[in-house]
Amino acid sequence: MPAIQLGSGRSEAKVFVDSNHSLVSLMTRIVPSPDWFIGVDSFELCVGGTWIDTITVELDPLDAGTDNGFTFTAPNWPTAPQGVIYRITSRYPGHPAGSFYYPKSKRLPPIATFQFIKLKEYELSEVFNIAEDDRKYEMVQTQTHLDAEHNHVEMNNELSASIERERQTEQQQQQQQQQQQQYNDERQRIRSQLLAKMNPIYNNSQQQAPQVVNVVPKNDKQALMQSIASSYIRRTSNSAASNNINTTLMASNTKISSSSLMGNFSTANSSQQQQQQQRRRAQRRQRDCRVSHWSEWTACSKTCGIGEMHRYRKVIKHGKRGGRPCPALQQSKWCGTERNCHGPQSYFNWSDSDT
């Protein structure tokens, strides 16, 4: 459709519609505004199986929500994030600087009209490919190569993660079993050594022959001295054997105590390692970004006309390990008015069109 070069005018275009394509959509931009439009979307021209002969549609301006500004001559200042599309009325948006803001009027006069007129109506004289039309088609939704590859990669990642967890669990169990086996082997070795050292001493002490009492002839000085010497030698040998037994028992007790101490140290070391692993897991958790509260709004940037006000907030802690990212740290809003910058007259005088 050709553009209207002046402030008002008329433009025409022809379209062909049929039973499979009975909806019409058209749109035109209002210059110099960057995001004001007029148009219709999916307008039905076939009602009840009959084509409409003629119809007129009155239109209001639409705001696409892509740029800031309330007037026709607003700069091309993008809106971030993009707003929703809405219909501009006499009371919305409710800002005094708006070009269409006339709160005393119930409705604005139409800014444009679309008139659809049926010029000709054609009838189908012959149907081709009847056999093709009678066929039944089944719509099958297939995965694209990229979707299939993406799903395959995700499945492989999940499988790899599961295998890694099982491997780590098996390693931990094997380490615990090895530590327990080493502890049992050391304990059995010390016990065997202790029994091997103690049994011969007990057997020898139990198998010793009873002492023979030598009869010393009376008044035989030489025989008496020999008997005293033999008795002293036996007491000395018994004392040495007793000392050997005590020394062996003390050494065995020392080894038993050392083995017990080693087992306690191994248990304490394993418990400490588990605590360190739990602490590392807690430290590896996700951390979301934390921000401060909003500051107060700043003063308006302009005393005459439309300005801006801002407020800010700071990042207290940044997100880590896939945590929630930081939100916006700055917000802006409009402020001020142009009513104090111009005379009492308005841009348009639509007071006569109140209804």
CSV table of C-alpha atoms in Angstrom, one decimal:
chain,number,residue,atom,x,y,z
A,1,MET,CA,0.0,0.0,0.0
A,2,PRO,CA,1.5,3.4,-1.0
A,3,ALA,CA,2.4,5.7,1.9
A,4,ILE,CA,0.5,8.9,2.7
A,5,GLN,CA,3.0,11.7,2.3
A,6,LEU,CA,1.0,14.6,3.9
A,7,GLY,CA,-0.9,14.8,7.2
A,8,SER,CA,-4.1,13.3,5.7
A,9,GLY,CA,-4.9,11.4,2.6
A,10,ARG,CA,-6.2,8.3,1.0
A,11,SER,CA,-4.4,5.2,-0.2
A,12,GLU,CA,-5.7,2.1,-2.0
A,13,ALA,CA,-4.6,-1.4,-2.8
A,14,LYS,CA,-6.1,-4.6,-4.2
A,15,VAL,CA,-5.9,-8.1,-2.6
A,16,PHE,CA,-7.1,-11.5,-3.7
A,17,VAL,CA,-8.7,-13.8,-1.1
A,18,ASP,CA,-10.1,-17.3,-1.3
A,19,SER,CA,-11.7,-19.8,1.0
A,20,ASN,CA,-8.3,-21.0,2.2
A,21,HIS,CA,-7.0,-17.4,2.7
A,22,SER,CA,-9.9,-15.2,4.0
A,23,LEU,CA,-8.0,-13.2,6.6
A,24,VAL,CA,-6.4,-9.8,6.0
A,25,SER,CA,-3.7,-8.1,8.0
A,26,LEU,CA,-2.2,-4.7,7.2
A,27,MET,CA,-0.2,-2.1,9.1
A,28,THR,CA,1.3,1.3,8.6
A,29,ARG,CA,3.6,3.5,10.8
A,30,ILE,CA,2.8,7.0,12.0
A,31,VAL,CA,5.8,9.2,11.3
A,32,PRO,CA,7.9,10.7,12.8
A,33,SER,CA,7.1,8.5,15.9
A,34,PRO,CA,9.4,5.4,16.0
A,35,ASP,CA,6.9,2.9,17.3
A,36,TRP,CA,3.3,4.2,16.7
A,37,PHE,CA,1.3,2.2,14.2
A,38,ILE,CA,-2.3,1.7,12.9
A,39,GLY,CA,-3.5,-1.5,11.4
A,40,VAL,CA,-5.6,-4.7,11.8
A,41,ASP,CA,-4.6,-8.3,12.4
A,42,SER,CA,-6.3,-11.3,10.8
A,43,PHE,CA,-9.5,-9.5,9.9
A,44,GLU,CA,-12.1,-12.0,8.6
A,45,LEU,CA,-13.7,-11.2,5.3
A,46,CYS,CA,-15.8,-14.3,5.0
A,47,VAL,CA,-18.6,-14.6,7.5
A,48,GLY,CA,-21.0,-17.6,7.4
A,49,GLY,CA,-19.7,-18.8,4.1
A,50,THR,CA,-20.5,-15.5,2.4
A,51,TRP,CA,-18.0,-12.8,1.4
A,52,ILE,CA,-18.6,-9.3,3.0
A,53,ASP,CA,-19.6,-6.7,0.4
A,54,THR,CA,-18.3,-3.7,2.2
A,55,ILE,CA,-17.2,-2.8,5.7
A,56,THR,CA,-15.4,0.2,7.4
A,57,VAL,CA,-13.2,-0.2,10.4
A,58,GLU,CA,-12.3,2.8,12.6
A,59,LEU,CA,-8.8,2.6,14.1
A,60,ASP,CA,-7.0,4.0,17.1
A,61,PRO,CA,-3.2,4.4,17.3
A,62,LEU,CA,-1.1,1.4,18.7
A,63,ASP,CA,2.1,1.6,20.7
A,64,ALA,CA,4.5,-1.2,19.8
A,65,GLY,CA,6.5,-0.8,23.1
A,66,THR,CA,9.9,-0.7,21.4
A,67,ASP,CA,10.8,3.0,22.1
A,68,ASN,CA,10.4,5.5,24.9
A,69,GLY,CA,8.6,8.8,24.5
A,70,PHE,CA,5.1,10.2,24.7
A,71,THR,CA,5.1,12.6,21.7
A,72,PHE,CA,5.2,12.4,17.9
A,73,THR,CA,8.7,13.8,17.8
A,74,ALA,CA,10.2,11.5,20.5
A,75,PRO,CA,13.7,10.3,19.7
A,76,ASN,CA,14.5,6.8,18.7
A,77,TRP,CA,15.3,5.7,22.3
A,78,PRO,CA,14.9,1.9,22.6
A,79,THR,CA,12.8,0.5,25.5
A,80,ALA,CA,14.8,-2.2,27.5
A,81,PRO,CA,13.3,-4.6,28.1
A,82,GLN,CA,10.7,-4.3,25.3
A,83,GLY,CA,7.2,-3.4,26.5
A,84,VAL,CA,3.9,-4.9,25.4
A,85,ILE,CA,1.8,-3.6,22.5
A,86,TYR,CA,-1.2,-1.6,23.7
A,87,ARG,CA,-3.9,0.7,22.2
A,88,ILE,CA,-3.5,4.4,22.9
A,89,THR,CA,-6.6,6.1,24.3
A,90,SER,CA,-7.5,9.5,25.6
A,91,ARG,CA,-6.6,8.4,29.1
A,92,TYR,CA,-3.8,5.9,28.6
A,93,PRO,CA,-0.9,6.3,29.0
A,94,GLY,CA,-1.9,8.7,31.7
A,95,HIS,CA,1.0,11.1,31.4
A,96,PRO,CA,0.4,14.9,30.9
A,97,ALA,CA,3.1,14.9,28.2
A,98,GLY,CA,1.3,12.4,26.0
A,99,SER,CA,0.2,13.6,22.6
A,100,PHE,CA,-3.1,11.8,22.9
A,101,TYR,CA,-3.7,12.6,26.6
A,102,TYR,CA,-7.1,14.2,26.9
A,103,PRO,CA,-8.6,13.0,30.1
A,104,LYS,CA,-11.9,15.0,29.7
A,105,SER,CA,-12.7,13.1,26.5
A,106,LYS,CA,-14.3,9.7,26.7
A,107,ARG,CA,-12.9,8.6,23.4
A,108,LEU,CA,-10.5,9.9,20.8
A,109,PRO,CA,-11.8,10.4,17.2
A,110,PRO,CA,-10.5,7.7,14.9
A,111,ILE,CA,-7.1,8.5,13.6
A,112,ALA,CA,-7.7,6.4,10.4
A,113,THR,CA,-10.3,4.2,8.7
A,114,PHE,CA,-9.9,1.0,6.7
A,115,GLN,CA,-12.7,0.3,4.2
A,116,PHE,CA,-12.9,-3.1,2.6
A,117,ILE,CA,-15.0,-3.3,-0.7
A,118,LYS,CA,-15.6,-6.4,-2.7
A,119,LEU,CA,-14.9,-5.7,-6.3
A,120,LYS,CA,-15.5,-9.1,-7.9
A,121,GLU,CA,-16.4,-12.6,-6.8
A,122,TYR,CA,-15.1,-15.6,-8.7
A,123,GLU,CA,-16.5,-19.1,-8.8
A,124,LEU,CA,-14.5,-22.3,-9.3
A,125,SER,CA,-15.3,-23.8,-12.7
A,126,GLU,CA,-13.4,-27.0,-12.5
A,127,VAL,CA,-11.8,-29.1,-9.7
A,128,PHE,CA,-8.4,-30.5,-10.5
A,129,ASN,CA,-6.6,-33.5,-8.9
A,130,ILE,CA,-9.7,-35.0,-7.3
A,131,ALA,CA,-7.8,-38.1,-6.4
A,132,GLU,CA,-5.1,-36.1,-4.7
A,133,ASP,CA,-7.7,-34.3,-2.6
A,134,ASP,CA,-9.2,-37.6,-1.5
A,135,ARG,CA,-6.0,-38.9,-0.1
A,136,LYS,CA,-5.5,-38.8,3.7
A,137,TYR,CA,-2.3,-37.3,4.9
A,138,GLU,CA,-0.8,-38.0,8.3
A,139,MET,CA,1.3,-35.3,9.9
A,140,VAL,CA,4.3,-36.7,11.6
A,141,GLN,CA,6.5,-34.6,13.8
A,142,THR,CA,10.1,-35.5,13.4
A,143,GLN,CA,13.1,-34.4,15.3
A,144,THR,CA,15.7,-32.3,13.6
A,145,HIS,CA,19.3,-33.3,13.5
A,146,LEU,CA,20.3,-30.6,15.9
A,147,ASP,CA,17.6,-31.5,18.4
A,148,ALA,CA,18.6,-35.2,18.2
A,149,GLU,CA,22.2,-34.3,18.6
A,150,HIS,CA,21.5,-32.0,21.6
A,151,ASN,CA,19.4,-34.8,23.3
A,152,HIS,CA,22.2,-37.3,22.6
A,153,VAL,CA,24.8,-35.0,24.2
A,154,GLU,CA,22.6,-34.5,27.3
A,155,MET,CA,22.1,-38.2,27.7
A,156,ASN,CA,25.9,-38.8,27.3
A,157,ASN,CA,26.6,-36.1,30.0
A,158,GLU,CA,24.1,-37.7,32.4
A,159,LEU,CA,25.5,-41.2,31.8
A,160,SER,CA,29.1,-39.9,32.3
A,161,ALA,CA,28.1,-38.2,35.5
A,162,SER,CA,26.3,-41.4,36.8
A,163,ILE,CA,29.4,-43.5,35.9
A,164,GLU,CA,31.7,-41.1,37.7
A,165,ARG,CA,29.6,-41.1,40.9
A,166,GLU,CA,29.6,-44.9,40.9
A,167,ARG,CA,33.3,-45.1,40.4
A,168,GLN,CA,33.9,-42.7,43.3
A,169,THR,CA,31.6,-44.7,45.5
A,170,GLU,CA,33.5,-47.9,44.6
A,171,GLN,CA,36.9,-46.3,45.3
A,172,GLN,CA,35.7,-45.1,48.7
A,173,GLN,CA,34.4,-48.5,49.6
A,174,GLN,CA,37.7,-50.2,48.5
A,175,GLN,CA,39.7,-47.7,50.5
A,176,GLN,CA,37.6,-48.4,53.6
A,177,GLN,CA,37.9,-52.2,53.1
A,178,GLN,CA,41.7,-51.9,52.6
A,179,GLN,CA,42.1,-49.8,55.8
A,180,GLN,CA,39.9,-52.3,57.7
A,181,GLN,CA,41.9,-55.2,56.3
A,182,GLN,CA,45.2,-53.6,57.2
A,183,TYR,CA,44.0,-53.0,60.8
A,184,ASN,CA,42.9,-56.6,61.2
A,185,ASP,CA,46.1,-58.0,59.7
A,186,GLU,CA,48.2,-55.8,62.0
A,187,ARG,CA,46.2,-56.9,65.0
A,188,GLN,CA,46.4,-60.6,64.1
A,189,ARG,CA,50.2,-60.3,63.6
A,190,ILE,CA,50.7,-58.7,67.0
A,191,ARG,CA,48.5,-61.3,68.7
A,192,SER,CA,50.4,-64.2,67.0
A,193,GLN,CA,53.8,-62.8,68.0
A,194,LEU,CA,52.6,-62.3,71.6
A,195,LEU,CA,51.3,-65.9,71.8
A,196,ALA,CA,54.4,-67.3,70.2
A,197,LYS,CA,56.6,-65.6,72.7
A,198,MET,CA,54.5,-66.4,75.7
A,199,ASN,CA,53.7,-70.1,75.1
A,200,PRO,CA,57.3,-71.4,75.2
A,201,ILE,CA,58.0,-69.7,78.5
A,202,TYR,CA,54.8,-71.1,80.0
A,203,ASN,CA,55.6,-74.6,78.7
A,204,ASN,CA,59.2,-74.5,80.0
A,205,SER,CA,58.0,-73.3,83.4
A,206,GLN,CA,55.3,-76.0,83.6
A,207,GLN,CA,57.7,-78.7,82.4
A,208,GLN,CA,60.4,-78.0,84.8
A,209,ALA,CA,61.3,-81.0,86.9
A,210,PRO,CA,60.6,-80.8,90.7
A,211,GLN,CA,63.6,-79.7,92.7
A,212,VAL,CA,65.7,-82.5,94.2
A,213,VAL,CA,66.6,-82.1,97.8
A,214,ASN,CA,70.2,-83.1,98.2
A,215,VAL,CA,71.0,-84.8,101.5
A,216,VAL,CA,74.1,-83.3,103.0
A,217,PRO,CA,76.0,-85.5,105.4
A,218,LYS,CA,76.4,-84.2,108.8
A,219,ASN,CA,79.7,-82.6,109.8
A,220,ASP,CA,80.7,-82.6,106.0
A,221,LYS,CA,81.9,-79.0,105.5
A,222,GLN,CA,82.7,-79.5,101.8
A,223,ALA,CA,79.3,-81.0,101.0
A,224,LEU,CA,77.6,-78.2,102.9
A,225,MET,CA,79.4,-75.5,100.9
A,226,GLN,CA,78.5,-77.2,97.6
A,227,SER,CA,74.8,-77.4,98.6
A,228,ILE,CA,74.7,-73.6,99.3
A,229,ALA,CA,76.4,-72.8,96.0
A,230,SER,CA,73.9,-75.0,94.1
A,231,SER,CA,70.9,-73.4,95.8
A,232,TYR,CA,72.2,-69.9,94.9
A,233,ILE,CA,72.7,-70.9,91.2
A,234,ARG,CA,69.1,-72.2,91.0
A,235,ARG,CA,67.6,-69.0,92.5
A,236,THR,CA,69.6,-66.8,90.1
A,237,SER,CA,68.4,-68.8,87.1
A,238,ASN,CA,64.8,-68.7,88.3
A,239,SER,CA,65.1,-64.9,88.8
A,240,ALA,CA,66.5,-64.4,85.3
A,241,ALA,CA,63.7,-66.5,83.8
A,242,SER,CA,61.1,-64.5,85.7
A,243,ASN,CA,62.7,-61.3,84.4
A,244,ASN,CA,62.5,-62.6,80.8
A,245,ILE,CA,58.8,-63.4,81.2
A,246,ASN,CA,58.1,-59.9,82.6
A,247,THR,CA,60.1,-58.3,79.8
A,248,THR,CA,58.2,-60.2,77.2
A,249,LEU,CA,54.9,-59.4,78.7
A,250,MET,CA,55.8,-55.7,78.9
A,251,ALA,CA,56.9,-55.7,75.3
A,252,SER,CA,53.7,-57.4,74.2
A,253,ASN,CA,51.6,-55.0,76.2
A,254,THR,CA,53.5,-52.1,74.6
A,255,LYS,CA,52.9,-53.5,71.1
A,256,ILE,CA,49.2,-54.1,71.9
A,257,SER,CA,48.9,-50.5,73.2
A,258,SER,CA,50.7,-49.2,70.1
A,259,SER,CA,48.4,-51.2,67.8
A,260,SER,CA,45.3,-49.9,69.6
A,261,LEU,CA,46.7,-46.4,69.3
A,262,MET,CA,47.3,-46.9,65.6
A,263,GLY,CA,43.7,-48.1,65.2
A,264,ASN,CA,42.3,-45.1,67.0
A,265,PHE,CA,44.4,-42.8,65.0
A,266,SER,CA,43.3,-44.4,61.8
A,267,THR,CA,39.6,-44.1,62.8
A,268,ALA,CA,40.1,-40.4,63.8
A,269,ASN,CA,41.9,-39.7,60.5
A,270,SER,CA,39.0,-41.3,58.5
A,271,SER,CA,36.4,-39.3,60.5
A,272,GLN,CA,38.4,-36.1,59.8
A,273,GLN,CA,38.6,-36.9,56.1
A,274,GLN,CA,34.8,-37.3,56.0
A,275,GLN,CA,34.3,-34.0,57.7
A,276,GLN,CA,36.6,-32.3,55.2
A,277,GLN,CA,34.7,-33.9,52.3
A,278,GLN,CA,31.4,-32.7,53.7
A,279,ARG,CA,32.9,-29.2,54.2
A,280,ARG,CA,34.1,-29.2,50.6
A,281,ARG,CA,30.7,-30.3,49.3
A,282,ALA,CA,29.0,-27.5,51.2
A,283,GLN,CA,31.5,-25.0,49.8
A,284,ARG,CA,30.9,-26.2,46.2
A,285,ARG,CA,27.1,-25.5,46.4
A,286,GLN,CA,25.6,-22.9,44.2
A,287,ARG,CA,25.5,-19.3,45.4
A,288,ASP,CA,23.0,-16.8,44.1
A,289,CYS,CA,23.8,-13.2,43.6
A,290,ARG,CA,22.8,-10.8,46.5
A,291,VAL,CA,22.1,-7.2,46.0
A,292,SER,CA,21.3,-4.3,48.3
A,293,HIS,CA,17.9,-2.4,48.6
A,294,TRP,CA,17.0,0.3,46.1
A,295,SER,CA,18.3,3.7,46.8
A,296,GLU,CA,16.0,6.8,46.8
A,297,TRP,CA,15.0,8.2,43.4
A,298,THR,CA,17.2,11.0,42.1
A,299,ALA,CA,15.9,14.4,41.3
A,300,CYS,CA,14.3,15.0,37.9
A,301,SER,CA,16.9,15.7,35.2
A,302,LYS,CA,14.8,18.5,33.8
A,303,THR,CA,12.8,21.3,35.4
A,304,CYS,CA,11.0,22.1,32.1
A,305,GLY,CA,9.9,19.3,29.9
A,306,ILE,CA,10.2,15.5,30.2
A,307,GLY,CA,13.1,14.3,32.2
A,308,GLU,CA,14.3,11.1,34.0
A,309,MET,CA,14.7,9.9,37.5
A,310,HIS,CA,17.0,7.1,38.5
A,311,ARG,CA,17.6,4.8,41.4
A,312,TYR,CA,20.4,2.3,42.0
A,313,ARG,CA,21.4,-0.7,44.1
A,314,LYS,CA,24.8,-2.5,44.6
A,315,VAL,CA,26.0,-6.0,44.4
A,316,ILE,CA,26.7,-7.5,47.8
A,317,LYS,CA,27.8,-10.9,46.6
A,318,HIS,CA,28.2,-12.2,43.1
A,319,GLY,CA,26.7,-15.5,42.1
A,320,LYS,CA,29.1,-18.5,41.8
A,321,ARG,CA,29.0,-22.0,40.5
A,322,GLY,CA,25.9,-21.6,38.3
A,323,GLY,CA,23.9,-19.6,40.9
A,324,ARG,CA,21.3,-17.0,40.1
A,325,PRO,CA,22.8,-14.0,38.2
A,326,CYS,CA,22.6,-10.5,39.4
A,327,PRO,CA,19.4,-8.6,38.5
A,328,ALA,CA,19.3,-5.0,37.1
A,329,LEU,CA,21.2,-2.5,39.2
A,330,GLN,CA,19.5,0.6,37.8
A,331,GLN,CA,15.9,1.7,37.2
A,332,SER,CA,14.6,4.8,35.4
A,333,LYS,CA,11.2,6.5,35.1
A,334,TRP,CA,9.8,9.6,33.4
A,335,CYS,CA,9.3,12.8,35.3
A,336,GLY,CA,8.4,16.4,34.6
A,337,THR,CA,5.8,18.0,32.3
A,338,GLU,CA,5.7,20.2,29.3
A,339,ARG,CA,2.7,22.1,30.4
A,340,ASN,CA,4.9,24.7,32.1
A,341,CYS,CA,7.0,25.2,29.0
A,342,HIS,CA,4.2,26.1,26.5
A,343,GLY,CA,1.2,28.4,26.4
A,344,PRO,CA,-2.3,27.5,27.5
A,345,GLN,CA,-3.2,26.2,24.0
A,346,SER,CA,-3.0,22.4,23.4
A,347,TYR,CA,-1.5,20.5,20.5
A,348,PHE,CA,-4.9,19.5,19.2
A,349,ASN,CA,-8.4,20.9,20.0
A,350,TRP,CA,-10.6,17.9,20.2
A,351,SER,CA,-13.0,19.2,22.8
A,352,ASP,CA,-15.8,19.3,20.2
A,353,SER,CA,-15.6,15.6,19.7
A,354,ASP,CA,-16.5,14.6,23.3
A,355,THR,CA,-19.2,12.0,23.5
